[in-house]
Short mmCIF file of C-alpha atoms in Angstrom, two decimals:
data_model
loop_
_atom_site.label_atom_id
_atom_site.label_comp_id
_atom_site.label_asym_id
_atom_site.label_seq_id
_atom_site.Cartn_x
_atom_site.Cartn_y
_atom_site.Cartn_z
CA MET P 124 7.75 -8.09 -4.07
CA ASN P 125 8.05 -6.04 -7.24
CA SER P 126 9.54 -2.53 -7.34
CA ILE P 127 6.23 -0.70 -7.64
CA GLU P 128 5.02 -2.28 -4.37
CA ILE P 129 8.16 -0.84 -2.77
CA VAL P 130 7.21 2.60 -4.12
CA GLY P 131 3.77 2.04 -2.60
CA LEU P 132 5.22 1.00 0.75
CA VAL P 133 7.51 4.05 0.87
CA ALA P 134 4.56 6.28 -0.14
CA GLY P 135 2.43 4.72 2.56
CA GLY P 136 5.22 5.01 5.12
CA LEU P 137 5.56 8.73 4.41
CA THR P 138 1.85 9.61 4.38
CA THR P 139 1.27 7.56 7.55
CA ALA P 140 4.35 9.04 9.23
CA SER P 141 3.07 12.54 8.54
CA PHE P 142 -0.10 11.58 10.43
CA VAL P 143 1.60 10.33 13.62
CA PRO P 144 2.64 13.76 15.05
CA GLN P 145 -1.01 14.86 14.92
CA VAL P 146 -2.02 11.85 17.04
CA TYR P 147 0.93 12.38 19.40
CA LYS P 148 0.18 16.12 19.75
CA THR P 149 -3.48 15.38 20.52
CA TYR P 150 -2.48 12.71 23.07
CA LYS P 151 0.03 15.00 24.77
CA SER P 152 -2.04 18.18 24.76
CA LYS P 153 -5.31 16.38 25.58
CA SER P 154 -6.87 19.04 23.32
CA THR P 155 -8.92 18.23 20.23
CA ASP P 156 -10.32 21.71 19.63
CA SER P 157 -8.52 22.09 16.31
CA LEU P 158 -9.88 18.75 15.07
CA SER P 159 -13.28 18.55 13.39
CA LEU P 160 -15.20 15.38 14.28
CA THR P 161 -16.98 15.48 10.93
CA MET P 162 -13.72 15.63 9.01
CA LEU P 163 -12.22 12.84 11.13
CA ILE P 164 -15.20 10.60 10.37
CA VAL P 165 -15.16 11.52 6.65
CA PHE P 166 -11.44 10.74 6.56
CA PHE P 167 -11.92 7.47 8.48
CA ILE P 168 -14.63 6.23 6.08
CA GLY P 169 -12.42 7.21 3.13
CA ILE P 170 -9.51 5.24 4.57
CA ILE P 171 -11.70 2.16 5.13
CA LEU P 172 -12.82 2.36 1.49
CA TRP P 173 -9.18 2.69 0.37
CA LEU P 174 -8.47 -0.42 2.47
CA ILE P 175 -11.25 -2.33 0.67
CA TYR P 176 -9.89 -1.01 -2.65
CA GLY P 177 -6.39 -2.16 -1.72
CA ILE P 178 -7.63 -5.64 -0.79
CA TYR P 179 -9.56 -5.86 -4.07
CA VAL P 180 -6.61 -4.82 -6.26
CA ASN P 181 -4.34 -6.98 -4.08
CA SER P 182 -2.01 -4.13 -3.13
CA ILE P 183 0.07 -4.94 -0.05
CA ALA P 184 1.18 -1.30 0.19
CA MET P 185 -2.40 -0.04 0.29
CA MET P 186 -3.58 -2.72 2.71
CA LEU P 187 -0.75 -2.05 5.15
CA THR P 188 -0.89 1.76 4.92
CA ASN P 189 -4.63 2.07 5.20
CA SER P 190 -4.89 -0.38 8.10
CA ILE P 191 -2.40 1.67 10.14
CA THR P 192 -3.96 4.98 9.10
CA ALA P 193 -7.42 3.62 9.97
CA VAL P 194 -6.21 2.76 13.49
CA LEU P 195 -4.57 6.19 13.91
CA SER P 196 -7.63 8.09 12.75
CA PHE P 197 -9.86 5.90 14.94
CA ILE P 198 -7.68 6.93 17.91
CA LEU P 199 -8.22 10.60 17.01
CA ILE P 200 -11.99 10.05 16.84
CA TYR P 201 -11.83 8.33 20.24
CA PHE P 202 -9.92 11.27 21.72
CA LYS P 203 -12.33 13.75 20.14
CA LEU P 204 -15.36 11.99 21.66
CA ARG P 205 -13.76 11.37 25.06
CA LEU P 206 -12.17 14.79 25.52
CA LYS P 207 -15.39 16.72 24.78
CA MET B 72 -15.49 1.77 -15.16
CA ASN B 73 -15.68 -1.26 -12.90
CA SER B 74 -17.25 -1.13 -9.41
CA ILE B 75 -13.97 -1.23 -7.51
CA GLU B 76 -12.81 1.96 -9.29
CA ILE B 77 -16.01 3.58 -8.04
CA VAL B 78 -15.11 2.48 -4.49
CA GLY B 79 -11.67 4.04 -5.09
CA LEU B 80 -13.17 7.28 -6.40
CA VAL B 81 -15.52 7.55 -3.39
CA ALA B 82 -12.60 6.76 -1.04
CA GLY B 83 -10.50 9.40 -2.75
CA GLY B 84 -13.35 11.91 -2.69
CA LEU B 85 -13.76 11.45 1.07
CA THR B 86 -10.07 11.56 2.02
CA THR B 87 -9.51 14.59 -0.23
CA ALA B 88 -12.66 16.29 1.07
CA SER B 89 -11.44 15.89 4.64
CA PHE B 90 -8.27 17.77 3.62
CA VAL B 91 -10.03 20.82 2.11
CA PRO B 92 -11.17 22.46 5.42
CA GLN B 93 -7.55 22.50 6.61
CA VAL B 94 -6.51 24.42 3.48
CA TYR B 95 -9.53 26.75 3.76
CA LYS B 96 -8.89 27.38 7.49
CA THR B 97 -5.23 28.18 6.78
CA TYR B 98 -6.21 30.50 3.92
CA LYS B 99 -8.83 32.31 6.04
CA SER B 100 -6.82 32.57 9.25
CA LYS B 101 -3.53 33.31 7.48
CA SER B 102 -1.99 31.29 10.33
CA THR B 103 0.15 28.21 9.76
CA ASP B 104 1.48 27.88 13.31
CA SER B 105 -0.25 24.56 13.89
CA LEU B 106 1.22 23.12 10.67
CA SER B 107 4.66 21.52 10.65
CA LEU B 108 6.64 22.22 7.47
CA THR B 109 8.49 18.92 7.84
CA MET B 110 5.25 16.95 8.04
CA LEU B 111 3.78 18.83 5.09
CA ILE B 112 6.82 17.99 2.97
CA VAL B 113 6.85 14.35 4.14
CA PHE B 114 3.16 14.11 3.30
CA PHE B 115 3.67 15.82 -0.09
CA ILE B 116 6.46 13.40 -1.10
CA GLY B 117 4.29 10.48 0.03
CA ILE B 118 1.38 11.71 -2.10
CA ILE B 119 3.63 12.11 -5.16
CA LEU B 120 4.83 8.51 -4.69
CA TRP B 121 1.20 7.34 -4.37
CA LEU B 122 0.50 9.21 -7.62
CA ILE B 123 3.38 7.35 -9.34
CA TYR B 124 2.06 4.10 -7.84
CA GLY B 125 -1.45 4.88 -9.11
CA ILE B 126 -0.14 5.58 -12.62
CA TYR B 127 1.86 2.37 -12.56
CA VAL B 128 -1.07 0.17 -11.46
CA ASN B 129 -3.33 2.14 -13.81
CA SER B 130 -5.75 3.22 -11.07
CA ILE B 131 -7.88 6.20 -12.13
CA ALA B 132 -9.07 6.65 -8.55
CA MET B 133 -5.53 6.92 -7.21
CA MET B 134 -4.33 9.17 -10.03
CA LEU B 135 -7.24 11.59 -9.59
CA THR B 136 -7.16 11.63 -5.77
CA ASN B 137 -3.43 12.01 -5.40
CA SER B 138 -3.18 14.75 -8.05
CA ILE B 139 -5.77 16.86 -6.20
CA THR B 140 -4.25 16.10 -2.79
CA ALA B 141 -0.77 16.95 -4.13
CA VAL B 142 -2.04 20.36 -5.26
CA LEU B 143 -3.78 20.98 -1.90
CA SER B 144 -0.72 20.02 0.15
CA PHE B 145 1.51 22.12 -2.14
CA ILE B 146 -0.77 25.09 -1.37
CA LEU B 147 -0.30 24.45 2.37
CA ILE B 148 3.49 24.33 1.91
CA TYR B 149 3.31 27.61 -0.06
CA PHE B 150 1.28 29.24 2.74
CA LYS B 151 3.67 27.89 5.37
CA LEU B 152 6.70 29.35 3.58
CA ARG B 153 5.05 32.66 2.69
CA LEU B 154 3.37 33.35 6.05
CA LYS B 155 6.56 32.81 8.09
#
């Protein structure tokens, strides 16, 4: 794995890590008032497109990061719909 | 511009767009209580690394998206520090 993929993996690790507390807070508080369903869906579609982009340009960092972020944002959408 | 760059630009447009309401809400409400400074900084560093990654792999979509997102997250950090 070349050095730039490592930069990508660290970048992805950080941006994904900064997303986890939001999911944890929502899980713990069982409150999704501060989350906008529209924005969650917009974000989710964007992440799926980044995942397709990453597959196309053969970027392990993008594939890994966007798969995890897609799962996390899907969980938030699930909470938002279920906790209405 | 090839089709996959267009996918990247749309992906970037969506993920950046989903970030704007958070900045607007923080600006309007002048409240940053729900934002964690640590997570904002972690996210900001991650975005800068993605920007470096985008430059390195010569991805216009990543360069454009991550520059805008870097500015937006820097604004949130500025609000967080100033509105303490």
